[in-house]
Amino acid sequence: MTHRPILALALGSAAAAATAANTDRPNVIIIYADDLGYGDLECYGAKNVTTPNVNRLAAQGTRFTNAHAAAATSTPSRYAMLTGEYAWRRPDTDVAAGNAGMIIRPEQFTIADLFKSAGYTTAALGKWHLGLGDKTGTQDWNAPLAAGLGDLGFDYSYIMAATADRVPCVFIENGMVANYDPSAPIEVSYRENFPGEPTGKDNPELLYNMRPSHGHDQSIVNGISRIGFMKGGGSALWKDENIADSITDHAIRFMRSHAEEPFFMYFATNDVHVPRFPHSRFRGQNPMGVRGDAIVQFDWSVGRILDELDSLGIADNTLVILSSDNGPVVDDGYDDRAKELLNGHSPTGGLRGGKYSAFEGGTRIPLIVRWPGHVPAGEESDALQSQIDWLASLSSLIGGRIPRSSAPDSESRLGLLLGTDSTPRPWVIGQASDKTLSLRTPEWTYIEPSSGPAIVPWGTEIETGYLSTPQLYHNTDTLQQTNLAPSHPDTVASLAAILAAQRSK
Ligand code: NG6
Ligand code: CA
């Protein structure tokens, strides 16, 4: 017998294996909120709401104040983060329908492939919104889907196909509808209703939980009308009030069963996206109504994950990254009184614009990173950075290998992500909902010309940041009030040239 097994025996073989594996390969958890704004957490100055669990994470880690998502809506932002490639390089990466085919194709390399190929066990939980199955509209939701997250490197998945406001309103576990109800076969269409099925438009009397303010007037599930038409589902249909519990329970179960081997978990909450319908135990804890309650519920999910890391004894071996997919929106299509009840709270933390927008509120998001002993505790960093770099940075962390020509836009800046290197990214690119791009450097923000409307046209009241001429803001002008493009043509030209070079790459 060699020395190794004796030592393993002495320590207990599982514990020895875990210790050996985790010193240089920590577990990695990405907690990814939906539509959570730069100003929506207490540690980022939120008013009217307390987020003690996120506060705890920030106190034990580093809080970043100049971090950016790659896009101002979900599908392109997640596409970029998970693949390391800007979504605007690819067609069909805009906000996806619930019956979209897989947007990230099976042969593409993802952040999950990175971890899996390095020996990690990988999981995705919660909001997906990047398509499922081979082709749009052809899925049979009553059988295993032809393509799914298993093809993208995820060993385990328990997800919502798109968003809570889009059908199908069922969880999908490892490529099959969870709790499938054979008595209620599922059909989905984004073209026409199924005969005899009620809709929010024709049957508002059935909307006992929530009514739309704009759009969202098609199929009704759980007393809430949605985008798209569906039939069936029966007992597999989700109840909106239980979504946070359900995905958090599944996350905890995954953590418990993989506590002794390195794991990667992408935990993508439904909170605080619409329809905001948190569990009754989170209701009424702040003066902001359901939008505030959804923030409280998000904080609760974070707390359960942090507590579980503690009780499993793996908190020190786990890198936790908490962020959001895009900026905030107040009225996103349901009559939930979010706007009337803001009570002085600014979801963007005072930044101009919001979700969908080319202004700073579209893509600047909260980012908190914790890894005890490796990430400075209780620190704050204003170094410019982007989620586009997570894939390459995390690859450096675990000694992973990225295939040539994959993740073309992701650059390794591990020290920046861990808060140990304050050298900023030279520039970050943001994508607004009509694909208008912006380029932010540590000093300037350039927004390219766009012919789109000045206000998001469907009722959210958000300024798009679109203008037919170039815009240039100095970053000391945090409210982006003074367009300096006319007086700084050279700066405009040099930033536009960077963008043009990236586009033609
Ligand atoms: C919009 C929806 C909005 C939200 C958004 C996607 C309407 C009127 N609005 O089209 O409610 O679902 O798409 O949000 O339908 S995201 O965060 O997933 O990108
Ligand atoms: Ca979103």
Coordinates of C-alpha atoms and ligand atoms in Angstrom, one line a residue:
M1 CA 0.0 0.0 0.0
T2 CA 1.2 3.5 -0.9
H3 CA 1.1 6.5 1.5
R4 CA -1.9 8.0 -0.3
P5 CA -4.6 5.5 0.5
I6 CA -3.4 5.3 4.1
L7 CA -3.8 9.1 4.5
A8 CA -7.2 8.9 2.8
L9 CA -8.2 6.2 5.2
A10 CA -7.1 8.2 8.1
L11 CA -9.0 11.3 7.1
G12 CA -12.0 9.5 5.8
S13 CA -11.8 9.0 2.1
A14 CA -14.6 11.3 1.1
A15 CA -13.2 14.2 3.2
A16 CA -9.7 13.7 1.9
A17 CA -10.9 13.7 -1.7
A18 CA -13.0 16.8 -1.1
T19 CA -10.0 18.6 0.5
A20 CA -7.6 17.7 -2.2
A21 CA -10.0 18.6 -5.0
N22 CA -11.2 21.9 -3.5
T23 CA -8.0 23.7 -2.6
D24 CA -7.3 24.8 -6.2
R25 CA -10.8 24.1 -7.6
P26 CA -13.4 25.8 -5.5
N27 CA -17.1 25.3 -6.1
V28 CA -18.5 28.1 -8.1
I29 CA -22.1 29.4 -7.7
I30 CA -23.5 32.2 -9.9
I31 CA -26.6 33.7 -8.3
Y32 CA -28.2 35.5 -11.2
A33 CA -31.2 37.7 -10.5
D34 CA -33.7 38.9 -13.2
D35 CA -34.2 42.6 -13.7
L36 CA -32.7 43.5 -10.4
G37 CA -31.4 47.0 -10.7
Y38 CA -28.1 48.6 -9.6
G39 CA -30.0 50.4 -6.8
D40 CA -32.3 47.5 -5.7
L41 CA -30.2 46.0 -2.9
E42 CA -29.8 47.6 0.6
C43 CA -26.0 47.5 0.3
Y44 CA -26.3 49.5 -3.0
G45 CA -28.4 52.1 -1.2
A46 CA -31.9 50.7 -1.8
K47 CA -34.7 52.5 0.1
N48 CA -37.7 50.8 1.8
V49 CA -36.3 47.3 1.6
T50 CA -33.9 45.3 3.7
T51 CA -31.7 42.6 2.2
P52 CA -29.8 41.2 5.2
N53 CA -28.5 38.1 3.4
V54 CA -27.1 40.0 0.5
N55 CA -25.6 42.4 3.0
R56 CA -23.9 39.5 4.7
L57 CA -22.4 38.3 1.3
A58 CA -21.2 41.9 0.7
A59 CA -19.6 42.1 4.2
Q60 CA -17.7 38.9 3.6
G61 CA -16.8 39.7 0.0
T62 CA -16.2 42.6 -2.5
R63 CA -19.0 44.8 -3.8
F64 CA -18.4 46.2 -7.3
T65 CA -19.9 49.5 -8.4
N66 CA -19.0 49.6 -12.1
A67 CA -19.9 46.1 -13.3
H68 CA -21.9 45.5 -16.5
A69 CA -24.1 42.9 -18.1
A70 CA -23.5 42.5 -21.8
A71 CA -27.1 43.5 -22.7
A72 CA -30.1 45.3 -21.3
T73 CA -32.5 42.3 -21.8
S74 CA -32.3 38.8 -20.6
T75 CA -31.8 36.5 -23.6
P76 CA -28.8 38.4 -25.2
S77 CA -27.3 39.1 -21.8
R78 CA -27.4 35.4 -20.7
Y79 CA -26.2 34.3 -24.1
A80 CA -23.2 36.4 -23.8
M81 CA -22.4 35.5 -20.2
L82 CA -22.8 31.8 -20.7
T83 CA -20.9 31.6 -24.1
G84 CA -18.4 34.4 -23.9
E85 CA -19.6 35.7 -27.2
Y86 CA -21.6 38.9 -27.7
A87 CA -25.2 38.1 -28.7
W88 CA -25.2 40.8 -31.4
R89 CA -22.8 38.6 -33.4
R90 CA -25.6 36.1 -33.8
P91 CA -29.1 36.4 -35.3
D92 CA -32.1 35.2 -33.2
T93 CA -30.7 36.1 -29.8
D94 CA -33.3 38.7 -28.9
V95 CA -35.8 38.2 -26.1
A96 CA -36.9 34.6 -26.8
A97 CA -40.4 33.2 -27.0
G98 CA -41.2 30.2 -24.7
N99 CA -41.2 27.9 -27.7
A100 CA -37.9 29.1 -29.2
G101 CA -35.5 26.3 -30.2
M102 CA -32.1 26.2 -28.5
I103 CA -30.4 29.5 -29.1
I104 CA -27.0 28.3 -27.9
R105 CA -26.5 25.3 -30.2
P106 CA -25.3 22.0 -28.7
E107 CA -21.9 22.3 -30.4
Q108 CA -21.2 25.7 -28.8
F109 CA -18.9 25.8 -25.8
T110 CA -20.5 27.2 -22.7
I111 CA -19.4 28.0 -19.2
A112 CA -21.0 24.7 -18.1
D113 CA -18.8 22.8 -20.6
L114 CA -15.8 24.6 -19.1
F115 CA -16.6 23.3 -15.7
K116 CA -17.7 19.9 -16.8
S117 CA -14.6 19.3 -18.8
A118 CA -12.5 20.2 -15.7
G119 CA -14.2 17.5 -13.7
Y120 CA -16.9 19.6 -12.0
T121 CA -20.6 18.5 -11.6
T122 CA -22.7 21.2 -13.1
A123 CA -26.3 22.4 -12.7
A124 CA -28.7 25.1 -13.9
L125 CA -31.7 26.2 -11.9
G126 CA -34.5 28.6 -12.5
K127 CA -34.9 31.0 -15.4
W128 CA -33.4 29.8 -18.7
H129 CA -34.8 31.9 -21.6
L130 CA -32.4 30.6 -24.2
G131 CA -34.7 28.2 -26.0
L132 CA -35.1 24.4 -25.8
G133 CA -35.4 21.6 -28.3
D134 CA -34.2 21.6 -31.8
K135 CA -36.5 24.1 -33.7
T136 CA -38.8 26.9 -32.7
G137 CA -42.4 25.7 -32.3
T138 CA -41.8 22.1 -33.0
Q139 CA -41.2 20.8 -29.5
D140 CA -43.4 18.0 -28.1
W141 CA -43.6 19.1 -24.4
N142 CA -45.0 15.6 -23.5
A143 CA -41.8 13.7 -24.1
P144 CA -38.1 14.2 -23.6
L145 CA -37.0 17.3 -25.6
A146 CA -34.8 16.7 -28.6
A147 CA -32.1 19.1 -27.2
G148 CA -31.6 20.6 -23.9
L149 CA -29.2 21.8 -21.2
G150 CA -27.6 18.4 -21.1
D151 CA -26.2 19.2 -24.5
L152 CA -24.7 22.5 -23.2
G153 CA -22.6 20.9 -20.4
F154 CA -25.2 20.9 -17.6
D155 CA -25.4 17.6 -15.7
Y156 CA -28.5 18.6 -14.0
S157 CA -31.2 21.2 -14.8
Y158 CA -34.5 22.3 -13.3
I159 CA -35.6 25.3 -15.2
M160 CA -38.3 27.5 -16.6
A161 CA -38.2 27.4 -20.4
A162 CA -38.4 31.2 -20.7
T163 CA -39.8 33.6 -18.2
A164 CA -42.7 33.5 -15.7
D165 CA -44.7 35.7 -18.1
R166 CA -44.3 33.3 -21.0
V167 CA -45.8 29.9 -21.6
P168 CA -45.2 27.0 -21.0
C169 CA -45.7 27.5 -17.3
V170 CA -44.1 24.3 -16.1
F171 CA -40.7 23.4 -14.8
I172 CA -38.4 21.3 -17.0
E173 CA -36.1 18.8 -15.2
N174 CA -33.4 17.3 -17.3
G175 CA -35.2 17.9 -20.5
M176 CA -38.7 16.7 -19.5
V177 CA -41.6 18.5 -17.9
A178 CA -41.4 18.0 -14.1
N179 CA -44.3 16.4 -12.3
Y180 CA -45.8 15.6 -15.8
D181 CA -49.5 15.1 -15.6
P182 CA -50.5 12.5 -18.3
S183 CA -54.2 13.5 -18.0
A184 CA -53.4 17.0 -19.3
P185 CA -51.1 16.9 -22.4
I186 CA -49.3 20.2 -23.1
E187 CA -49.6 22.2 -26.2
V188 CA -47.9 25.5 -26.9
S189 CA -48.3 28.1 -29.6
Y190 CA -47.1 31.6 -30.1
R191 CA -49.3 32.0 -33.1
E192 CA -52.9 31.2 -32.2
N193 CA -55.0 30.1 -29.3
F194 CA -56.3 26.6 -28.8
P195 CA -60.1 26.4 -29.3
G196 CA -62.1 27.0 -26.2
E197 CA -59.1 28.1 -24.0
P198 CA -59.7 31.3 -22.1
T199 CA -57.4 34.3 -22.5
G200 CA -56.7 37.4 -20.4
K201 CA -58.1 39.5 -23.3
D202 CA -61.5 37.7 -23.5
N203 CA -61.9 36.5 -20.0
P204 CA -60.6 39.2 -17.6
E205 CA -63.0 37.8 -14.9
L206 CA -60.6 34.8 -14.6
L207 CA -57.6 36.9 -13.6
Y208 CA -58.0 36.4 -9.9
N209 CA -54.3 36.9 -9.1
M210 CA -53.1 39.6 -11.5
R211 CA -54.1 41.7 -14.5
P212 CA -51.9 43.0 -17.3
S213 CA -51.1 46.6 -17.8
H214 CA -49.8 46.1 -21.3
G215 CA -49.5 43.0 -23.4
H216 CA -49.6 39.7 -21.4
D217 CA -53.3 39.0 -22.3
Q218 CA -53.1 35.6 -23.8
S219 CA -53.3 32.2 -21.9
I220 CA -54.3 32.2 -18.3
V221 CA -52.4 30.1 -15.7
N222 CA -52.9 30.5 -12.0
G223 CA -55.2 33.4 -12.5
I224 CA -52.5 35.4 -14.4
S225 CA -52.5 35.9 -18.1
R226 CA -49.3 35.4 -20.0
I227 CA -47.5 35.9 -23.4
G228 CA -48.3 33.0 -25.7
F229 CA -50.9 30.3 -25.8
M230 CA -50.9 27.0 -24.0
K231 CA -53.2 24.1 -23.2
G232 CA -53.0 21.4 -20.6
G233 CA -50.3 21.0 -18.0
G234 CA -52.7 20.1 -15.2
S235 CA -50.9 19.4 -11.9
A236 CA -47.5 20.2 -13.6
L237 CA -48.4 23.9 -13.9
W238 CA -46.4 26.1 -11.6
K239 CA -47.9 28.3 -9.0
D240 CA -46.1 31.7 -9.2
E241 CA -46.1 32.0 -5.4
N242 CA -44.0 28.8 -5.1
I243 CA -41.4 29.4 -7.8
A244 CA -38.7 30.7 -5.5
D245 CA -39.3 27.9 -3.0
S246 CA -39.2 25.3 -5.8
I247 CA -36.0 26.4 -7.5
T248 CA -34.2 27.0 -4.1
D249 CA -35.2 23.6 -2.8
H250 CA -33.8 22.0 -5.9
A251 CA -30.6 24.0 -5.6
I252 CA -30.2 22.9 -2.0
R253 CA -30.7 19.3 -3.0
F254 CA -28.1 19.6 -5.7
M255 CA -25.6 21.2 -3.3
R256 CA -26.2 18.5 -0.7
S257 CA -25.7 15.6 -3.1
H258 CA -22.5 17.2 -4.6
A259 CA -20.9 18.7 -1.5
E260 CA -17.9 16.4 -1.7
E261 CA -16.9 17.1 -5.2
P262 CA -16.3 20.3 -7.0
F263 CA -19.6 21.7 -8.4
F264 CA -20.7 24.6 -10.6
M265 CA -24.2 25.9 -10.0
Y266 CA -26.0 28.5 -12.1
F267 CA -28.8 29.6 -9.9
A268 CA -31.0 32.0 -12.0
T269 CA -33.9 33.4 -10.0
N270 CA -37.3 34.4 -11.3
D271 CA -37.2 37.3 -9.0
V272 CA -37.7 40.2 -9.6
H273 CA -39.2 39.7 -13.1
V274 CA -42.9 40.1 -13.8
P275 CA -45.4 38.8 -12.9
R276 CA -44.2 39.6 -9.4
F277 CA -46.2 37.2 -7.3
P278 CA -44.1 36.2 -4.2
H279 CA -45.1 33.8 -1.6
S280 CA -47.5 35.2 1.1
R281 CA -44.8 34.9 3.7
F282 CA -42.8 37.7 1.9
R283 CA -45.8 39.9 1.4
G284 CA -46.1 43.3 3.1
Q285 CA -42.6 43.5 4.6
N286 CA -41.8 46.8 2.9
P287 CA -43.8 49.8 1.6
M288 CA -43.2 49.0 -2.1
G289 CA -45.7 46.3 -2.7
V290 CA -44.9 43.2 -4.7
R291 CA -41.8 44.5 -6.3
G292 CA -40.2 45.1 -2.9
D293 CA -41.6 41.7 -1.7
A294 CA -39.9 40.0 -4.7
I295 CA -36.6 41.6 -3.6
V296 CA -37.1 40.3 -0.1
Q297 CA -37.9 36.8 -1.6
F298 CA -34.7 37.0 -3.6
D299 CA -32.7 37.9 -0.5
W300 CA -34.3 34.9 1.2
S301 CA -33.2 32.5 -1.6
V302 CA -29.6 33.9 -1.2
G303 CA -29.8 33.3 2.5
R304 CA -30.8 29.7 2.1
I305 CA -27.9 29.1 -0.3
L306 CA -25.4 30.8 2.0
D307 CA -26.7 28.9 5.1
E308 CA -26.5 25.6 3.2
L309 CA -22.8 26.3 2.3
D310 CA -22.2 26.9 6.0
S311 CA -23.9 23.8 7.2
L312 CA -22.2 21.7 4.6
G313 CA -18.9 23.2 5.7
I314 CA -18.0 24.2 2.2
A315 CA -18.3 28.0 2.4
D316 CA -14.6 28.5 2.4
N317 CA -14.2 26.4 -0.8
T318 CA -16.9 28.2 -2.7
L319 CA -16.7 31.2 -4.9
V320 CA -20.1 33.0 -4.9
I321 CA -20.9 35.5 -7.6
L322 CA -24.2 37.5 -7.2
S323 CA -25.4 39.6 -10.1
S324 CA -28.3 40.4 -12.4
D325 CA -29.0 40.0 -16.1
N326 CA -30.0 43.6 -16.9
G327 CA -31.2 46.8 -15.4
P328 CA -34.5 47.3 -13.7
V329 CA -38.1 48.1 -14.9
V330 CA -41.0 49.2 -12.8
D331 CA -44.1 48.6 -14.9
D332 CA -43.2 45.7 -17.1
G333 CA -46.7 44.8 -18.1
Y334 CA -48.7 43.9 -15.1
D335 CA -50.9 46.0 -12.9
D336 CA -49.0 45.5 -9.7
R337 CA -48.8 49.1 -8.5
A338 CA -45.0 48.9 -8.5
K339 CA -44.7 52.5 -9.8
E340 CA -47.2 54.1 -7.4
L341 CA -45.5 52.4 -4.4
L342 CA -41.8 53.2 -5.1
N343 CA -42.0 55.7 -2.2
G344 CA -38.8 57.4 -3.2
H345 CA -36.8 54.3 -4.1
S346 CA -34.8 54.4 -7.4
P347 CA -34.3 50.9 -8.8
T348 CA -31.4 52.1 -11.0
G349 CA -29.8 53.8 -8.1
G350 CA -30.3 57.1 -9.9
L351 CA -28.8 56.1 -13.2
R352 CA -30.5 57.1 -16.4
G353 CA -32.6 54.6 -18.4
G354 CA -33.3 51.1 -17.2
K355 CA -34.0 47.7 -18.7
Y356 CA -34.0 47.8 -22.5
S357 CA -32.0 51.1 -22.5
A358 CA -28.7 52.2 -24.0
F359 CA -28.2 54.5 -21.0
E360 CA -26.2 53.3 -18.0
G361 CA -29.3 52.0 -16.2
G362 CA -29.7 49.3 -18.9
T363 CA -26.6 47.3 -18.1
R364 CA -24.9 48.5 -14.9
I365 CA -25.9 45.8 -12.4
P366 CA -25.0 44.8 -8.8
L367 CA -22.0 42.5 -8.5
I368 CA -20.9 40.9 -5.3
V369 CA -18.2 38.3 -5.1
R370 CA -17.2 36.2 -2.1
W371 CA -14.5 33.6 -1.6
P372 CA -13.2 33.6 1.9
G373 CA -9.4 34.1 2.1
H374 CA -9.2 34.9 -1.7
V375 CA -11.6 37.8 -2.3
P376 CA -11.1 40.8 0.0
A377 CA -13.8 41.0 2.6
G378 CA -15.9 44.1 3.1
E379 CA -14.3 45.9 0.2
E380 CA -15.7 48.0 -2.6
S381 CA -14.3 48.3 -6.1
D382 CA -15.2 50.8 -8.8
A383 CA -13.1 49.1 -11.5
L384 CA -14.9 48.8 -14.8
Q385 CA -15.8 45.2 -15.7
S386 CA -18.2 43.0 -17.7
Q387 CA -19.9 39.7 -17.3
I388 CA -18.6 38.8 -20.8
D389 CA -15.3 38.0 -19.1
W390 CA -16.6 35.5 -16.6
L391 CA -16.1 32.5 -18.8
A392 CA -12.4 33.2 -19.5
S393 CA -11.7 34.4 -15.9
L394 CA -13.3 31.3 -14.4
S395 CA -11.3 29.2 -16.8
S396 CA -8.1 30.7 -15.4
L397 CA -9.4 30.0 -11.9
I398 CA -9.9 26.3 -12.5
G399 CA -7.1 25.7 -15.0
G400 CA -9.8 25.0 -17.7
R401 CA -9.3 24.8 -21.5
I402 CA -11.3 26.8 -24.0
P403 CA -11.4 25.5 -27.6
R404 CA -9.9 27.9 -30.1
S405 CA -12.6 30.2 -31.7
S406 CA -15.0 29.6 -28.7
A407 CA -15.8 32.4 -26.3
P408 CA -14.3 35.0 -28.7
D409 CA -15.2 38.1 -26.6
S410 CA -14.3 36.7 -23.2
E411 CA -11.0 37.8 -21.7
S412 CA -9.4 36.5 -18.6
R413 CA -9.4 39.1 -15.9
L414 CA -9.6 36.8 -12.8
G415 CA -8.0 39.3 -10.5
L416 CA -10.6 41.9 -11.4
L417 CA -13.4 39.5 -10.7
L418 CA -11.9 38.5 -7.4
G419 CA -11.3 42.1 -6.4
T420 CA -7.5 41.6 -6.1
D421 CA -6.6 43.6 -9.2
S422 CA -8.2 47.0 -9.7
T423 CA -6.9 47.4 -13.3
P424 CA -10.2 48.2 -15.2
R425 CA -11.3 46.6 -18.4
P426 CA -10.3 49.1 -21.1
W427 CA -13.9 49.2 -22.3
V428 CA -17.2 47.3 -22.0
I429 CA -19.9 47.0 -24.7
G430 CA -23.6 47.1 -23.8
Q431 CA -26.5 46.1 -26.1
A432 CA -29.8 47.9 -25.8
S433 CA -33.1 46.1 -26.8
D434 CA -32.9 47.3 -30.4
K435 CA -29.3 46.2 -30.6
T436 CA -27.9 49.8 -30.4
L437 CA -24.5 49.4 -28.8
S438 CA -22.7 51.5 -26.3
L439 CA -19.1 51.5 -25.4
R440 CA -18.0 52.5 -21.9
T441 CA -14.4 53.2 -20.9
P442 CA -13.2 54.2 -17.4
E443 CA -13.7 57.8 -18.5
W444 CA -16.3 58.0 -21.2
T445 CA -19.6 56.4 -22.4
Y446 CA -20.3 56.5 -26.2
I447 CA -23.7 55.5 -27.5
E448 CA -23.9 54.9 -31.2
P449 CA -26.6 56.6 -33.4
S450 CA -29.9 54.8 -33.5
S451 CA -33.2 55.6 -35.3
G452 CA -35.4 54.1 -32.5
P453 CA -37.9 56.0 -30.4
A454 CA -36.8 58.0 -27.3
I455 CA -39.1 56.1 -24.9
V456 CA -39.7 52.3 -24.8
P457 CA -42.9 52.1 -26.9
W458 CA -44.9 49.6 -24.8
G459 CA -45.7 51.3 -21.6
T460 CA -42.7 51.0 -19.4
E461 CA -41.9 54.7 -19.6
I462 CA -38.1 54.0 -19.8
E463 CA -35.9 56.3 -21.8
T464 CA -34.2 54.2 -24.5
G465 CA -31.2 56.4 -25.0
Y466 CA -31.6 56.2 -28.7
L467 CA -30.7 59.3 -30.7
S468 CA -30.0 59.7 -34.4
T469 CA -26.7 61.3 -33.7
P470 CA -23.7 60.0 -31.6
Q471 CA -23.9 60.6 -27.8
L472 CA -20.9 61.0 -25.6
Y473 CA -21.1 61.3 -21.8
H474 CA -18.2 61.9 -19.4
N475 CA -18.6 59.3 -16.6
T476 CA -18.4 62.1 -14.0
D477 CA -21.8 63.1 -15.4
T478 CA -23.4 60.0 -13.7
L479 CA -26.9 61.1 -14.8
Q480 CA -25.8 61.3 -18.5
Q481 CA -27.3 64.7 -18.9
T482 CA -24.8 66.5 -21.1
N483 CA -24.1 65.1 -24.5
L484 CA -20.5 66.1 -25.3
A485 CA -20.3 64.5 -28.7
P486 CA -20.5 67.8 -30.7
S487 CA -17.6 69.3 -28.8
H488 CA -15.4 66.1 -28.6
P489 CA -15.4 64.7 -32.2
D490 CA -12.0 63.0 -31.7
T491 CA -13.1 61.1 -28.7
V492 CA -16.3 60.1 -30.5
A493 CA -14.3 58.9 -33.5
S494 CA -11.9 56.9 -31.4
L495 CA -14.6 55.1 -29.4
A496 CA -16.7 54.5 -32.6
A497 CA -13.6 53.0 -34.1
I498 CA -13.2 50.5 -31.3
L499 CA -16.8 49.5 -31.7
A500 CA -16.4 49.2 -35.5
A501 CA -13.3 47.0 -35.0
Q502 CA -15.2 44.8 -32.6
R503 CA -18.2 44.5 -35.0
S504 CA -16.0 43.3 -37.9
K505 CA -13.9 40.9 -35.7
Ligands
NG6_1 C1 -41.2 42.2 -23.0 C2 -42.4 42.0 -22.1 C3 -41.8 42.1 -20.7 C4 -40.7 41.2 -20.5 C5 -39.6 41.3 -21.5 C6 -38.5 40.4 -21.4 C7 -44.5 42.8 -23.0 C8 -45.4 43.9 -23.2 N1 -43.4 43.0 -22.3 O1 -41.6 42.0 -24.4 O2 -42.9 41.9 -19.8 O3 -41.1 39.8 -20.5 O4 -40.2 41.2 -22.8 O5 -37.8 40.5 -20.2 O6 -44.8 41.7 -23.4 S1 -36.5 39.8 -20.0 O7 -36.0 40.2 -18.7 O8 -36.7 38.4 -20.0 O9 -35.6 40.2 -21.1
CA2 CA -34.1 40.2 -17.3

